[in-house]
Amino acid sequence: MGIIVQKFGGTSVGSIERIQHVANRVVEEAKKGNKVVVVVSAMGKTTDELVDLAKQISDHPSKREMDMLLSTGEQVSIALLAMALHEKGCKAVSLTGWQAGITTEEMHGNARIMNIDTTRIRRHLDEGAIVIVAGFQGVTETGEITTLGRGGSDTTAVALAAALKADKCDIYTDVTGVFTTDPRYVKTARKIKEISYDEMLELANLGAGVLHPRAVEFAKNYEVLLEVRSSMERESGTIVKEEVSMEQHLIVRGIAFEDQVTKVTVYGIKHNLYTLPTIFTALANRGINVDIIIQSATNSEEASVSFSIHTQDLPETLQVLQSLEGANVQYESGLAKVSIVGSGMISNPGVAAKMFEILANQGIEIKMVSTSEIKISTVIDEENMVRAVEALHEAFGLADEAKAAHVK
Ligand code: ADP
Ligand code: ASP
Ligand code: MG
């Protein structure tokens, strides 16, 4: 008898009917003889609605109270799912994050899970109950409720799977798996059968919202076998694992994109060894996430450095930079980041050149570039984002597996 963790996202528990459908899928898993732990998100758009309520009261609500508010969404769905399972004659118990033993760091809004004490979950499982855990939440050592960042229920599920040494973690969602790019935007997107942890981590970090990046980090660190699949359809989904044997001929595995990018340029600061540490320490101290950094035009006197940030961090970034002596600041919002990801890049030179050429042929100007071993990111105008993704998707042969083998 194994332990299986199942996670159902917001759309999958978006109505009473859907919760009943989820209950059926949970029962199916339990009937195979498995001990089942279920993690659920808040129903439908509940979290967005709660954020909206807070905004109606304050532009800067207390982060502690935001967590108090947002964590209620998941509490509703765990209780309803437990009731639905009871109606089916199953033994089931719902647990909030703290009841499930999930301890996080002392940080509101985007806390990391530090530890999971599985004693209580194991006890319920041993008593023959299906355990339903609220996703996206935990508690600090000082007893404060925290949340794990938007999309964080995936992380609850994978972290529980790791702590319980579960045989598998199934992420049930509103698509049938991980696609070559977001199928909502690109109709020719194709479901990927298998993907490595590293590739999935890049895609998730670069904007593919299908999995929370920290969920993939946990999966990689603890070698949790992960499958992303549909809560509605029966077909098998995408397996995320260490080694991926199939489709090795592919150079690019997937394309991720995100909007709301702003490029900030700081120029005219006196140049010395401490210019970069001064700027970036000041930003880091305010918790501002800086992405691509380009240092250019350094003569002996003056430095110029550009970096990209999330547009929502712009006001705070400008505040920080204005406090630096002599810094002139320019910024450009309305940008997007489009990234190609694939382990095939390691052994294939010329992938960046091909990407730049494809974008140039579309008349799309590239404003920033960054690369790692298995990804190339470009910053472009937001209005060109979807067109760029479509062109890259087509040219790297992602819509058509057979063709991809010949992409040079
Ligand atoms: P859930 O509520 O189940 O967690 P999410 O909305 O967080 O669901 O994630 C699923 C969504 O992720 C899909 O509806 C899809 O639009 C989006 N998505 C973005 N990139 C991808 C991708 N590469 N493959 C599949 N889905 C993707
Ligand atoms: N309910 C939370 C959100 O909407 C967490 C999640 O769904 O994973 O972000
Ligand atoms: Mg999600």
mmCIF file of N, CA, C and O and ligand atoms in Angstrom, residues 7 9-11 154 172-175 177-179 181-184 208-210, ligand 1:
data_model
loop_
_atom_site.group_PDB
_atom_site.id
_atom_site.type_symbol
_atom_site.label_atom_id
_atom_site.label_comp_id
_atom_site.label_asym_id
_atom_site.label_seq_id
_atom_site.Cartn_x
_atom_site.Cartn_y
_atom_site.Cartn_z
ATOM 1 N N LYS A 7 -3.383 16.812 -5.804
ATOM 2 C CA LYS A 7 -3.670 18.246 -5.610
ATOM 3 C C LYS A 7 -4.669 18.703 -6.663
ATOM 4 O O LYS A 7 -4.501 18.423 -7.855
ATOM 5 N N GLY A 9 -6.560 22.083 -8.228
ATOM 6 C CA GLY A 9 -6.484 23.547 -8.283
ATOM 7 C C GLY A 9 -7.850 24.210 -8.246
ATOM 8 O O GLY A 9 -8.893 23.539 -8.203
ATOM 9 N N GLY A 10 -7.838 25.534 -8.261
ATOM 10 C CA GLY A 10 -9.044 26.339 -8.094
ATOM 11 C C GLY A 10 -10.175 26.002 -9.049
ATOM 12 O O GLY A 10 -11.333 25.837 -8.624
ATOM 13 N N THR A 11 -9.871 25.889 -10.337
ATOM 14 C CA THR A 11 -10.928 25.586 -11.304
ATOM 15 C C THR A 11 -11.524 24.209 -11.020
ATOM 16 O O THR A 11 -12.730 24.000 -11.140
ATOM 17 N N ASP A 154 0.434 24.079 -5.092
ATOM 18 C CA ASP A 154 1.284 23.050 -5.716
ATOM 19 C C ASP A 154 2.427 22.704 -4.761
ATOM 20 O O ASP A 154 2.799 21.544 -4.599
ATOM 21 N N TYR A 172 -3.615 17.798 -10.274
ATOM 22 C CA TYR A 172 -4.780 17.846 -11.173
ATOM 23 C C TYR A 172 -5.138 19.299 -11.449
ATOM 24 O O TYR A 172 -5.289 20.094 -10.525
ATOM 25 N N THR A 173 -5.276 19.630 -12.742
ATOM 26 C CA THR A 173 -5.541 21.025 -13.068
ATOM 27 C C THR A 173 -6.513 21.137 -14.240
ATOM 28 O O THR A 173 -7.185 20.164 -14.586
ATOM 29 N N ASP A 174 -6.590 22.332 -14.846
ATOM 30 C CA ASP A 174 -7.587 22.538 -15.903
ATOM 31 C C ASP A 174 -7.007 22.354 -17.302
ATOM 32 O O ASP A 174 -7.642 22.690 -18.290
ATOM 33 N N VAL A 175 -5.767 21.875 -17.398
ATOM 34 C CA VAL A 175 -5.195 21.474 -18.691
ATOM 35 C C VAL A 175 -4.731 20.021 -18.535
ATOM 36 O O VAL A 175 -4.611 19.536 -17.410
ATOM 37 N N GLY A 177 -1.911 18.662 -19.062
ATOM 38 C CA GLY A 177 -0.509 18.440 -18.714
ATOM 39 C C GLY A 177 0.277 19.710 -18.922
ATOM 40 O O GLY A 177 -0.292 20.797 -19.057
ATOM 41 N N VAL A 178 1.607 19.560 -18.957
ATOM 42 C CA VAL A 178 2.477 20.697 -19.277
ATOM 43 C C VAL A 178 2.593 20.723 -20.800
ATOM 44 O O VAL A 178 2.905 19.711 -21.422
ATOM 45 N N PHE A 179 2.339 21.856 -21.373
ATOM 46 C CA PHE A 179 2.372 22.001 -22.831
ATOM 47 C C PHE A 179 3.657 22.717 -23.272
ATOM 48 O O PHE A 179 4.344 23.319 -22.453
ATOM 49 N N THR A 181 3.880 25.354 -24.758
ATOM 50 C CA THR A 181 3.692 26.715 -24.275
ATOM 51 C C THR A 181 2.247 26.817 -23.786
ATOM 52 O O THR A 181 1.486 25.857 -23.906
ATOM 53 N N ASP A 182 1.876 27.957 -23.222
ATOM 54 C CA ASP A 182 0.532 28.061 -22.644
ATOM 55 C C ASP A 182 -0.541 27.833 -23.709
ATOM 56 O O ASP A 182 -0.692 28.636 -24.634
ATOM 57 N N PRO A 183 -1.301 26.732 -23.594
ATOM 58 C CA PRO A 183 -2.295 26.405 -24.634
ATOM 59 C C PRO A 183 -3.425 27.426 -24.730
ATOM 60 O O PRO A 183 -4.150 27.452 -25.718
ATOM 61 N N ARG A 184 -3.542 28.263 -23.710
ATOM 62 C CA ARG A 184 -4.583 29.303 -23.787
ATOM 63 C C ARG A 184 -4.227 30.374 -24.800
ATOM 64 O O ARG A 184 -5.092 31.059 -25.325
ATOM 65 N N ALA A 208 5.624 30.141 -16.812
ATOM 66 C CA ALA A 208 4.628 29.106 -17.133
ATOM 67 C C ALA A 208 3.863 28.779 -15.851
ATOM 68 O O ALA A 208 4.348 28.045 -15.005
ATOM 69 N N GLY A 209 2.688 29.342 -15.704
ATOM 70 C CA GLY A 209 1.960 29.292 -14.433
ATOM 71 C C GLY A 209 1.419 27.927 -14.051
ATOM 72 O O GLY A 209 0.795 27.780 -13.007
ATOM 73 N N VAL A 210 1.669 26.928 -14.855
ATOM 74 C CA VAL A 210 1.057 25.620 -14.609
ATOM 75 C C VAL A 210 1.578 24.966 -13.326
ATOM 76 O O VAL A 210 0.868 24.194 -12.690
HETATM 77 P P1 ADP B 1 -4.652 25.462 -10.921
HETATM 78 O O1 ADP B 1 -5.728 26.348 -10.422
HETATM 79 O O2 ADP B 1 -5.120 24.071 -11.211
HETATM 80 O O3 ADP B 1 -3.414 25.491 -10.075
HETATM 81 P P2 ADP B 1 -3.374 27.246 -12.817
HETATM 82 O O4 ADP B 1 -4.247 28.250 -13.465
HETATM 83 O O5 ADP B 1 -2.496 27.676 -11.707
HETATM 84 O O6 ADP B 1 -4.281 26.021 -12.375
HETATM 85 O O7 ADP B 1 -2.433 26.537 -13.899
HETATM 86 C C1 ADP B 1 -2.985 26.012 -15.075
HETATM 87 C C2 ADP B 1 -2.880 27.026 -16.196
HETATM 88 O O8 ADP B 1 -1.506 27.236 -16.493
HETATM 89 C C3 ADP B 1 -3.461 26.592 -17.518
HETATM 90 O O9 ADP B 1 -4.836 26.864 -17.597
HETATM 91 C C4 ADP B 1 -2.637 27.360 -18.535
HETATM 92 O O10 ADP B 1 -3.338 28.482 -19.046
HETATM 93 C C5 ADP B 1 -1.438 27.856 -17.758
HETATM 94 N N1 ADP B 1 -0.151 27.502 -18.399
HETATM 95 C C6 ADP B 1 0.883 28.370 -18.610
HETATM 96 N N2 ADP B 1 1.890 27.759 -19.224
HETATM 97 C C7 ADP B 1 1.517 26.478 -19.430
HETATM 98 C C8 ADP B 1 2.145 25.351 -20.030
HETATM 99 N N3 ADP B 1 3.383 25.412 -20.532
HETATM 100 N N4 ADP B 1 1.463 24.182 -20.065
HETATM 101 C C9 ADP B 1 0.226 24.097 -19.538
HETATM 102 N N5 ADP B 1 -0.428 25.136 -18.977
HETATM 103 C C10 ADP B 1 0.207 26.315 -18.912
#
